[in-house]
């Protein structure tokens, strides 16, 4: 088959690598220009660089437009393969290749369509995550499923762990999907739209800790915002503090959410949970922090005296 690839960052890079290693002809690569967005500067292997190194023509585009459509009509692809393409693709692009567009998405669709699915899934305590290859239609991440693979989420896993585990699924999923499509198969599995969920792009504000959340939820937020992602943060004495490592307290601690309360084990307990005043909630044990100047240190070195509050604003 004659294939065009739409993709960006490491997800697109892995997809292009799989296409280049296949028996199919990669005729064109379309990718986004570099971005300064915090979440787009990480996992940023260059799709354009890989394509150029293999002599594949590259088009840089923020979104599909009329000029790109004309270029695709000249290329005449049998299939477009997309991964981490960040903008809406109009129907005239979807219907142009005779096999349509195969989109590769890092969630177990129909759940977690949209953006940053691994982070959202970890925050929400999902027991597994994965990668889905589906045939694109005019609704975002809603097309029939071609191949889907899952991996378990462990109790100490970070979003970084899940990224590495799922990105390794891309190549075999792309290879299997290409074989199925080339064989003439079209009996794909429709998504159950009653189970669909759609999530927005994450921004720095989404990493701000809400101390009325249960400690279990905050602990997952800390793991979801693991390096190199922007870390979960709070404010202490007017300064932003990033939380690098935390756990749920063994004890039950009552009071006002956000209170710097007591030492436990290797860390300092912060009162957490909307029902904390009733004395029914575990706290969050902060174990390691990063200050605004980039210094990493044990929480006890920052919270030297108990008392005071961690807040959402300085």
CSV table of C-alpha atoms in Angstrom, one decimal, residues 35-141:
chain,number,residue,atom,x,y,z
A,35,UNK,CA,5.8,23.9,20.0
A,36,UNK,CA,6.6,25.6,23.3
A,37,UNK,CA,3.7,24.0,25.0
A,38,UNK,CA,4.9,22.3,28.2
A,39,UNK,CA,3.4,18.9,27.2
A,40,UNK,CA,4.7,19.1,23.7
A,41,UNK,CA,8.3,19.7,24.6
A,42,UNK,CA,8.6,16.3,26.2
A,43,UNK,CA,8.6,12.9,24.4
A,44,UNK,CA,9.6,15.1,21.4
A,45,UNK,CA,11.4,12.7,19.0
A,46,UNK,CA,11.4,14.4,15.7
A,47,UNK,CA,9.0,12.9,13.1
A,48,UNK,CA,10.4,15.3,10.5
A,49,UNK,CA,14.0,14.3,11.2
A,50,UNK,CA,13.2,10.6,10.9
A,51,UNK,CA,11.4,11.1,7.6
A,52,UNK,CA,14.2,13.3,6.2
A,53,UNK,CA,16.8,10.7,7.2
A,54,UNK,CA,14.9,8.1,5.1
A,55,UNK,CA,14.3,10.4,2.1
A,56,UNK,CA,10.6,10.8,2.7
A,57,UNK,CA,9.1,14.2,1.8
A,58,UNK,CA,7.8,16.2,4.8
A,59,UNK,CA,5.0,18.8,5.1
A,60,UNK,CA,4.8,21.0,8.2
A,61,UNK,CA,1.2,21.9,9.0
A,62,UNK,CA,-0.7,23.2,12.1
A,63,UNK,CA,-3.9,21.8,10.6
A,64,UNK,CA,-5.1,20.3,7.4
A,65,UNK,CA,-5.9,22.9,4.8
A,66,UNK,CA,-6.8,23.2,1.1
A,67,UNK,CA,-3.1,23.2,0.1
A,68,UNK,CA,-2.5,19.9,2.0
A,69,UNK,CA,-5.6,18.4,0.5
A,70,UNK,CA,-4.3,19.1,-3.0
A,71,UNK,CA,-0.9,17.6,-2.1
A,72,UNK,CA,-2.6,14.4,-0.9
A,73,UNK,CA,-4.6,14.2,-4.1
A,74,UNK,CA,-1.3,14.3,-6.0
A,75,UNK,CA,0.2,11.6,-3.8
A,76,UNK,CA,-2.9,9.4,-4.0
A,77,UNK,CA,-2.4,7.3,-0.8
A,78,UNK,CA,-4.1,4.1,-0.2
A,79,UNK,CA,-4.1,4.7,3.5
A,80,UNK,CA,-3.3,7.5,5.9
A,81,UNK,CA,-1.9,6.5,9.3
A,82,UNK,CA,-2.2,9.1,12.1
A,83,UNK,CA,-0.8,9.2,15.7
A,84,UNK,CA,-0.8,12.2,18.0
A,85,UNK,CA,-2.1,14.5,15.3
A,86,UNK,CA,-3.3,17.5,17.4
A,87,UNK,CA,-6.1,19.1,15.3
A,88,UNK,CA,-9.3,18.0,13.7
A,89,UNK,CA,-9.1,16.3,10.3
A,90,UNK,CA,-12.0,17.2,7.9
A,91,UNK,CA,-14.1,14.5,6.3
A,92,UNK,CA,-12.7,15.1,2.8
A,93,UNK,CA,-9.3,14.0,4.1
A,94,UNK,CA,-10.8,10.9,5.7
A,95,UNK,CA,-12.5,9.7,2.5
A,96,UNK,CA,-9.6,10.5,0.1
A,97,UNK,CA,-7.5,7.3,0.6
A,98,UNK,CA,-9.3,4.2,-0.5
A,99,UNK,CA,-8.8,2.6,2.9
A,100,UNK,CA,-9.4,5.7,4.9
A,101,UNK,CA,-7.4,6.9,7.9
A,102,UNK,CA,-6.1,4.5,10.6
A,103,UNK,CA,-5.7,6.5,13.8
A,104,UNK,CA,-3.5,5.2,16.7
A,105,UNK,CA,-4.5,6.5,20.1
A,106,UNK,CA,-3.0,5.8,23.5
A,107,UNK,CA,-6.1,4.7,25.4
A,108,UNK,CA,-8.5,1.9,25.5
A,109,UNK,CA,-11.2,3.5,23.4
A,110,UNK,CA,-14.0,4.4,23.8
A,111,UNK,CA,-12.8,5.6,27.2
A,112,UNK,CA,-10.3,8.5,27.3
A,113,UNK,CA,-10.7,9.9,23.9
A,114,UNK,CA,-9.0,13.2,23.4
A,115,UNK,CA,-5.8,14.4,25.1
A,116,UNK,CA,-3.3,13.1,27.7
A,117,UNK,CA,-5.2,9.9,28.3
A,118,UNK,CA,-2.5,8.2,30.3
A,119,UNK,CA,-2.4,11.0,32.8
A,120,UNK,CA,-6.1,11.2,33.2
A,121,UNK,CA,-6.5,7.4,33.5
A,122,UNK,CA,-3.8,7.3,36.2
A,123,UNK,CA,-5.4,10.1,38.2
A,124,UNK,CA,-8.8,8.3,38.0
A,125,UNK,CA,-7.3,5.0,39.3
A,126,UNK,CA,-7.9,2.9,36.2
A,127,UNK,CA,-6.5,-0.6,36.5
A,128,UNK,CA,-5.3,-0.8,32.9
A,129,UNK,CA,-4.4,1.5,30.0
A,130,UNK,CA,-3.5,0.7,26.4
A,131,UNK,CA,-3.4,1.6,22.8
A,132,UNK,CA,-6.1,1.4,20.2
A,133,UNK,CA,-5.9,1.5,16.4
A,134,UNK,CA,-9.2,2.5,14.8
A,135,UNK,CA,-10.6,3.7,11.5
A,136,UNK,CA,-11.2,7.4,11.7
A,137,UNK,CA,-14.6,8.9,11.1
A,138,UNK,CA,-15.9,12.5,11.5
A,139,UNK,CA,-16.1,12.2,15.3
A,140,UNK,CA,-12.9,12.5,17.3
A,141,UNK,CA,-11.5,9.1,18.3
